[in-house]
Structures are given as structure tokens and as C-alpha cells.
mmCIF file of C-alpha atoms in Angstrom:
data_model
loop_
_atom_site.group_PDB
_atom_site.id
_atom_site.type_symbol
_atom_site.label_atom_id
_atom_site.label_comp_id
_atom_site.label_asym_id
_atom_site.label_seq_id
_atom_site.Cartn_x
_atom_site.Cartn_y
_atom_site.Cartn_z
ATOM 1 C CA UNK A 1 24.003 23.666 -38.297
ATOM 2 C CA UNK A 2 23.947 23.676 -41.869
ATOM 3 C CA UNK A 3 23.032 26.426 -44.168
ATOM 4 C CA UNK A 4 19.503 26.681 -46.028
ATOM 5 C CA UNK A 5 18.821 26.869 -49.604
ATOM 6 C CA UNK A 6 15.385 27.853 -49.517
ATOM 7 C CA UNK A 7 12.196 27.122 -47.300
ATOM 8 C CA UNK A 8 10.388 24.194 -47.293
ATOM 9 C CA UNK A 9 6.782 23.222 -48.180
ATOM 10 C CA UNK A 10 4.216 23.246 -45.749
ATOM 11 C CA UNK A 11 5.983 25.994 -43.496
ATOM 12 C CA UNK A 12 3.915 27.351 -39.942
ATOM 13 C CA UNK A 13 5.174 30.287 -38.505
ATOM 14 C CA UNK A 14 4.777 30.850 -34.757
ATOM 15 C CA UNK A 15 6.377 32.600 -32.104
ATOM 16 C CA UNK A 16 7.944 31.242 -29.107
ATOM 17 C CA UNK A 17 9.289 32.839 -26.170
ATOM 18 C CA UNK A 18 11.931 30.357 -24.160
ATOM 19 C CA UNK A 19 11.199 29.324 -20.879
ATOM 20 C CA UNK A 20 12.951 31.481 -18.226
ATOM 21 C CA UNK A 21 12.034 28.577 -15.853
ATOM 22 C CA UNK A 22 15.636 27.128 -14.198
ATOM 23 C CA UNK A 23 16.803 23.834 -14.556
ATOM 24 C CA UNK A 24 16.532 21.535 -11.494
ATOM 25 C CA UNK A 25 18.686 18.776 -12.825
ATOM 26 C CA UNK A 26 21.739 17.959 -10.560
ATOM 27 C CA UNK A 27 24.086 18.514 -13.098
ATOM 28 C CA UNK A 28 26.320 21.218 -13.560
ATOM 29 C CA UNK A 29 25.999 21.636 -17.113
ATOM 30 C CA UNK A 30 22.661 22.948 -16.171
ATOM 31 C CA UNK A 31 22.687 24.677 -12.460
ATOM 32 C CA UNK A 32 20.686 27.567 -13.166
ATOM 33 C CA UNK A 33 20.703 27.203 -16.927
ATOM 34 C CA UNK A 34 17.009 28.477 -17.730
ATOM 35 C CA UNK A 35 15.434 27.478 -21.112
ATOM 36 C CA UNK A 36 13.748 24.300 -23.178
ATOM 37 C CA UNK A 37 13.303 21.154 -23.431
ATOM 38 C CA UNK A 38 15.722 19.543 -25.775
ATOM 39 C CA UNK A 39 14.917 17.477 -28.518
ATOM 40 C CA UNK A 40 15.138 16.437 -32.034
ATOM 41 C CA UNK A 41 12.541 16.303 -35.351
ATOM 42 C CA UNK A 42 12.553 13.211 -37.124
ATOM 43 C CA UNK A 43 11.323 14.513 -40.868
ATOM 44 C CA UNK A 44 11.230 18.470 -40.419
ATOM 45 C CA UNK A 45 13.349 20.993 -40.868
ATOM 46 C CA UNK A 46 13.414 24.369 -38.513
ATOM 47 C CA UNK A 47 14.126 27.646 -38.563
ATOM 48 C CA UNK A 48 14.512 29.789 -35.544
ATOM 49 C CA UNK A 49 14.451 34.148 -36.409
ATOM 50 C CA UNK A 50 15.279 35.991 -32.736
ATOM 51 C CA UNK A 51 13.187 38.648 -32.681
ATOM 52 C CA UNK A 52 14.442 39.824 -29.100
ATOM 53 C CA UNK A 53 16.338 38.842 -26.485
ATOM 54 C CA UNK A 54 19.835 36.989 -26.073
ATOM 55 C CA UNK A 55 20.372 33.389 -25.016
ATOM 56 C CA UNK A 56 21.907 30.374 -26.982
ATOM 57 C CA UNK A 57 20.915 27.007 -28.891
ATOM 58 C CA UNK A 58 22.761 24.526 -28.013
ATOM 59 C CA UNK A 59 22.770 21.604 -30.997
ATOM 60 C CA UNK A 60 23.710 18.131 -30.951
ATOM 61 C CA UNK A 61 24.368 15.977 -33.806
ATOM 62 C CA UNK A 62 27.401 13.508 -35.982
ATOM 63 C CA UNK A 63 29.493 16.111 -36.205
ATOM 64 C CA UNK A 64 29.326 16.997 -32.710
ATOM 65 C CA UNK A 65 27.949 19.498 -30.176
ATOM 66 C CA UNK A 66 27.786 23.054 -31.116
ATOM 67 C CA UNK A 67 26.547 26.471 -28.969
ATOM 68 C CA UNK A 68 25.493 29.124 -31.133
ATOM 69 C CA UNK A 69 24.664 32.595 -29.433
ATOM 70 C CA UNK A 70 21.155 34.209 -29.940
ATOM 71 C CA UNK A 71 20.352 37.947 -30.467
ATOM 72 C CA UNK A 72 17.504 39.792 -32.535
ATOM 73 C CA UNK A 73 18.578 39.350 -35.923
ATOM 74 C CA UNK A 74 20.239 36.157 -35.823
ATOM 75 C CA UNK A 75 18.759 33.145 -38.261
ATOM 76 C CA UNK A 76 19.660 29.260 -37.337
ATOM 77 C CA UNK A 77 18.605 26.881 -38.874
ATOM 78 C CA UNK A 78 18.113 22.570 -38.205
ATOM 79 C CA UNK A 79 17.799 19.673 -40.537
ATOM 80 C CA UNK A 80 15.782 16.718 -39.168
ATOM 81 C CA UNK A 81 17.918 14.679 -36.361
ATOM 82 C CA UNK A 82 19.426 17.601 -34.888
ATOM 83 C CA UNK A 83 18.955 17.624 -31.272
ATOM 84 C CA UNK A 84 18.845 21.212 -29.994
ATOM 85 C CA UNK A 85 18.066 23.496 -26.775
ATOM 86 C CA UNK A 86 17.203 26.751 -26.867
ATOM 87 C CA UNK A 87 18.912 28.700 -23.595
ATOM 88 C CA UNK A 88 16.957 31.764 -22.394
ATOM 89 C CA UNK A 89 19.851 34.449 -21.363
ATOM 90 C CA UNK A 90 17.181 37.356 -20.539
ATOM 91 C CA UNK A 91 13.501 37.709 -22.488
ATOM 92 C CA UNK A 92 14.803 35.702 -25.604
ATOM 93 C CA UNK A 93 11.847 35.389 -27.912
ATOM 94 C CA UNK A 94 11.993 33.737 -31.541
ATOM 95 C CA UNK A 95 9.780 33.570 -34.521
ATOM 96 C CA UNK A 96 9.866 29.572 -35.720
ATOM 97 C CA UNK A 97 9.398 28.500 -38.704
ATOM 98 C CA UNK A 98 8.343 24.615 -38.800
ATOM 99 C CA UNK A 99 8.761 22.387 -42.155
ATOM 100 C CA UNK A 100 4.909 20.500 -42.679
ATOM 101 C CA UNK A 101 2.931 22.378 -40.929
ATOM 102 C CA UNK A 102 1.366 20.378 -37.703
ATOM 103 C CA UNK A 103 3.656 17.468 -38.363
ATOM 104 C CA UNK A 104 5.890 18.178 -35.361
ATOM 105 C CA UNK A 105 3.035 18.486 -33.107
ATOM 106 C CA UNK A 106 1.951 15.109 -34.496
ATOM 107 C CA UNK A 107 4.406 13.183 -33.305
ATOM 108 C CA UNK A 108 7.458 14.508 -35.302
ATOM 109 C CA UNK A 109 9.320 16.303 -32.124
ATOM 110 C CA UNK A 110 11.113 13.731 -29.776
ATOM 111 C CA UNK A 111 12.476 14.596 -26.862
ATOM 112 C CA UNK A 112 16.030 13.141 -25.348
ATOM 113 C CA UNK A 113 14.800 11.132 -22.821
ATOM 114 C CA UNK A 114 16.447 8.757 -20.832
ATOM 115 C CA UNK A 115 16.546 5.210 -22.972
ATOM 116 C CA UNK A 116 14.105 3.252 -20.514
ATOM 117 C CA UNK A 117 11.173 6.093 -21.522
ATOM 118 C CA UNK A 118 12.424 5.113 -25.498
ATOM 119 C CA UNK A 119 11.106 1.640 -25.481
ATOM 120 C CA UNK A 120 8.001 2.031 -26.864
ATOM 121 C CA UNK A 121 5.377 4.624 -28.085
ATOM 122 C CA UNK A 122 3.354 3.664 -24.539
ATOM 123 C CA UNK A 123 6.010 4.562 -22.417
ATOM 124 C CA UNK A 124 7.396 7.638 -24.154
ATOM 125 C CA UNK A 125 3.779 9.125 -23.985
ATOM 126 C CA UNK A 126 3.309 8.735 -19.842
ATOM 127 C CA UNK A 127 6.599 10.379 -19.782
ATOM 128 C CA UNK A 128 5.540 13.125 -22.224
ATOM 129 C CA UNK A 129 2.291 14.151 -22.496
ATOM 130 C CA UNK A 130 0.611 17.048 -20.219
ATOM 131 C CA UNK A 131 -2.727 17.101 -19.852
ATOM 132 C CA UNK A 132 -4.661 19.389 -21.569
ATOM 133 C CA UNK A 133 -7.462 19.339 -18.772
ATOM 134 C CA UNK A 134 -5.181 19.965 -15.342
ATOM 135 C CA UNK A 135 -5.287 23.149 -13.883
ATOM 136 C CA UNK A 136 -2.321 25.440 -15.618
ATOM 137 C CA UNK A 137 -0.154 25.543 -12.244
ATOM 138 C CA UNK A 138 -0.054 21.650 -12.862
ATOM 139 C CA UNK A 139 0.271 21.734 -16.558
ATOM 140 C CA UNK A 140 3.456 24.027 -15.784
ATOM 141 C CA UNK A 141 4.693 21.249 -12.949
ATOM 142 C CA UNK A 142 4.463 18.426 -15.665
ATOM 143 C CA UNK A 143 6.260 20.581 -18.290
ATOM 144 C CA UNK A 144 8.757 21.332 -16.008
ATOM 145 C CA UNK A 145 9.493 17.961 -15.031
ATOM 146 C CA UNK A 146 9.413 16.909 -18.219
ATOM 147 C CA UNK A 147 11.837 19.074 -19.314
ATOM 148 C CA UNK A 148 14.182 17.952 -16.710
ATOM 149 C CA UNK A 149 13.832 14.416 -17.363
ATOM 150 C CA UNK A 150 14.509 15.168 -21.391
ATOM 151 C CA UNK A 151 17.661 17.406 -19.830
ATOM 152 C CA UNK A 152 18.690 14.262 -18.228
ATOM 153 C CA UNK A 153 18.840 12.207 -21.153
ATOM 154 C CA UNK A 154 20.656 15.247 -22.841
ATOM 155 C CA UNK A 155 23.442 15.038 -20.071
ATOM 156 C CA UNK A 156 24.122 11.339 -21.025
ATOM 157 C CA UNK A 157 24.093 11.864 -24.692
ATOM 158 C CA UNK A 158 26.215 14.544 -24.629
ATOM 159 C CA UNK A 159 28.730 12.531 -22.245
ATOM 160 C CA UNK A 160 28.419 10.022 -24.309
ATOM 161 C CA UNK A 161 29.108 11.429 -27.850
ATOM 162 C CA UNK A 162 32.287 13.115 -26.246
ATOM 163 C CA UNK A 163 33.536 9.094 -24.955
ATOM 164 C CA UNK A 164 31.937 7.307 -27.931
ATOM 165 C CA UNK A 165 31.687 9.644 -30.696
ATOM 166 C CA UNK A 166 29.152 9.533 -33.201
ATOM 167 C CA UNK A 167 27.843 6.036 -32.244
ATOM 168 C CA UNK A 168 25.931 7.304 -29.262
ATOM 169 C CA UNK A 169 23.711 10.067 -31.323
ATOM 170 C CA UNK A 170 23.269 7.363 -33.626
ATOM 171 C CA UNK A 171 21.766 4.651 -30.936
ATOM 172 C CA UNK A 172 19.573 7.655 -29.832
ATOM 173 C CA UNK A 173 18.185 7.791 -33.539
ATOM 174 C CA UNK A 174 17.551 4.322 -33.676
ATOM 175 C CA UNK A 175 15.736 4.442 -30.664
#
């Protein structure tokens, strides 16, 4: 995580509250782990202000993976192609604030899939998108599972950047 020398243009502010959902990945990395979905932002910067709460963000990128601890007051901060996942440790909420405002919602947020869903923008969407129309117990089943399957992805990256280094992140980014 790199420091900031000033905020962006285009800046939304919103406020987030990390899900307290557990993971249901086999992995150990994750049994019980509650929290989000990781992923990266391909042109936007982000900010993340803890307004309550403890937890972690867990960040992925070159240089390596990193765990940074969360409590109100604490500022952290990602440049575009950081991969990062916020853990919820008890009621962790956090104010955001997004580079281009709407970009990220537009396409700009990609999550760390497995590489078959990274083929093309087709088959990243069926993997992705929840509908806005289901009933919300179903909306939260989708987002669930789509968190897992991004937390899958994250398990092999993260293997893989610890055996191959920076080469792995990088194949992610090209993909």
C-alpha cells in the first residue's frame, strides 16, 4: 500500500459495512474467515476510512501480499491493480472513497476469479452478475457464491505469487 498525495478527481464517498457472512471455501486460509469479495480496480484509486469496527485488508500485488489491521481511525489506501479483501473481525464498517465516481461500478472492479471465468467479458459476467430482480434471500445466495468462487481464485494467486513471484499477479492483470 502506498502512501497518497492528495485525492483524486471525480471522488464518491460511500459507506460500506463488510460482510460478516463466513467463507465456505475448503481452504484453510479462509475456514471461518468472514468478509468480501476480493478483487482489484483497473484505473481507480481507493481509499478506505474505518469508521468502526476491527478486521483486516488483506492486499495483493508485485511487491507481494500484505495484511494490514483495521480499527476506527485507520486510513489505507490502493492504487489501481491492487487486489485486496477486506476481513470483518466484529461490526467493521468503512467510509470509501472511490477515484471517478461510478467508474468502478461500470466495469472498473474485477474480481479474482478462477482463470476459466477470465476468458472473456461473456463468461466473467454469468459468473458475476446478481440479479437485480431475484428475491433478496437469492440475491444474498448469488453474492455469496460469488464471493467464494472470487476467494477461490484468490487462494491460487496467492499460492502462486509465493512459488512464482511476481509473474503470477502479472498473468492475472493480463487476463
Amino acid at each position: 500500500m502506498g502512501g497518497f498525495s492528495g485525492l483524486p478527481g471525480g471522488v464518491a464517498v460511500s459507506h460500506l459495512s463488510v460482510y460478516d457472512w463466513p467463507a465456505e471455501v475448503d481452504a484453510e486460509m479462509d475456514a471461518g474467515v468472514c468478509g468480501g469479495t476480493p478483487h482489484m480496480h483497473l484505473t481507480c484509486s481507493e481509499g478506505y476510512v474505518v469508521t468502526g469496527g476491527q478486521g483486516a485488508v488483506q492486499t495483493l500485488t508485485t511487491s507481494g501480499y500484505e495484511v494490514t489491521p483495521l480499527a476506527a481511525g485507520t486510513v489505507a489506501w490502493f492504487t489501481p491493480g491492487t487486489i485486496h479483501r477486506l476481513v470483518n473481525e466484529g461490526d467493521l464498517r468503512i467510509t470509501v472513497l472511490m477515484q471517478n465516481s461510478g467508474l468502478p461500478e461500470a466495469g472498473d472492479a474485477v474480481l479474482t476469479l478462477p482463470p476459466q471465468y477470465l476468458t472473456d467479458p461473456e463468461t466473467y459476467a454469468a459468473a458475476t452478475v446478481i440479479p437485480a430482480d431475484a428475491p433478496e434471500a437469492e440475491q444474498e445466495r448469488v453474492a455469496r457464491a460469488r464471493r467464494d468462487l472470487a476467494l477461490e481464485g484468490y487462494r491460487a494467486l496467492r499460492a502462486a505469487e509465493g512459488a512464482a513471484g511476481p509473474e503470477a499477479l502479472a498473468a492475472f492483470h493480463r487476463a
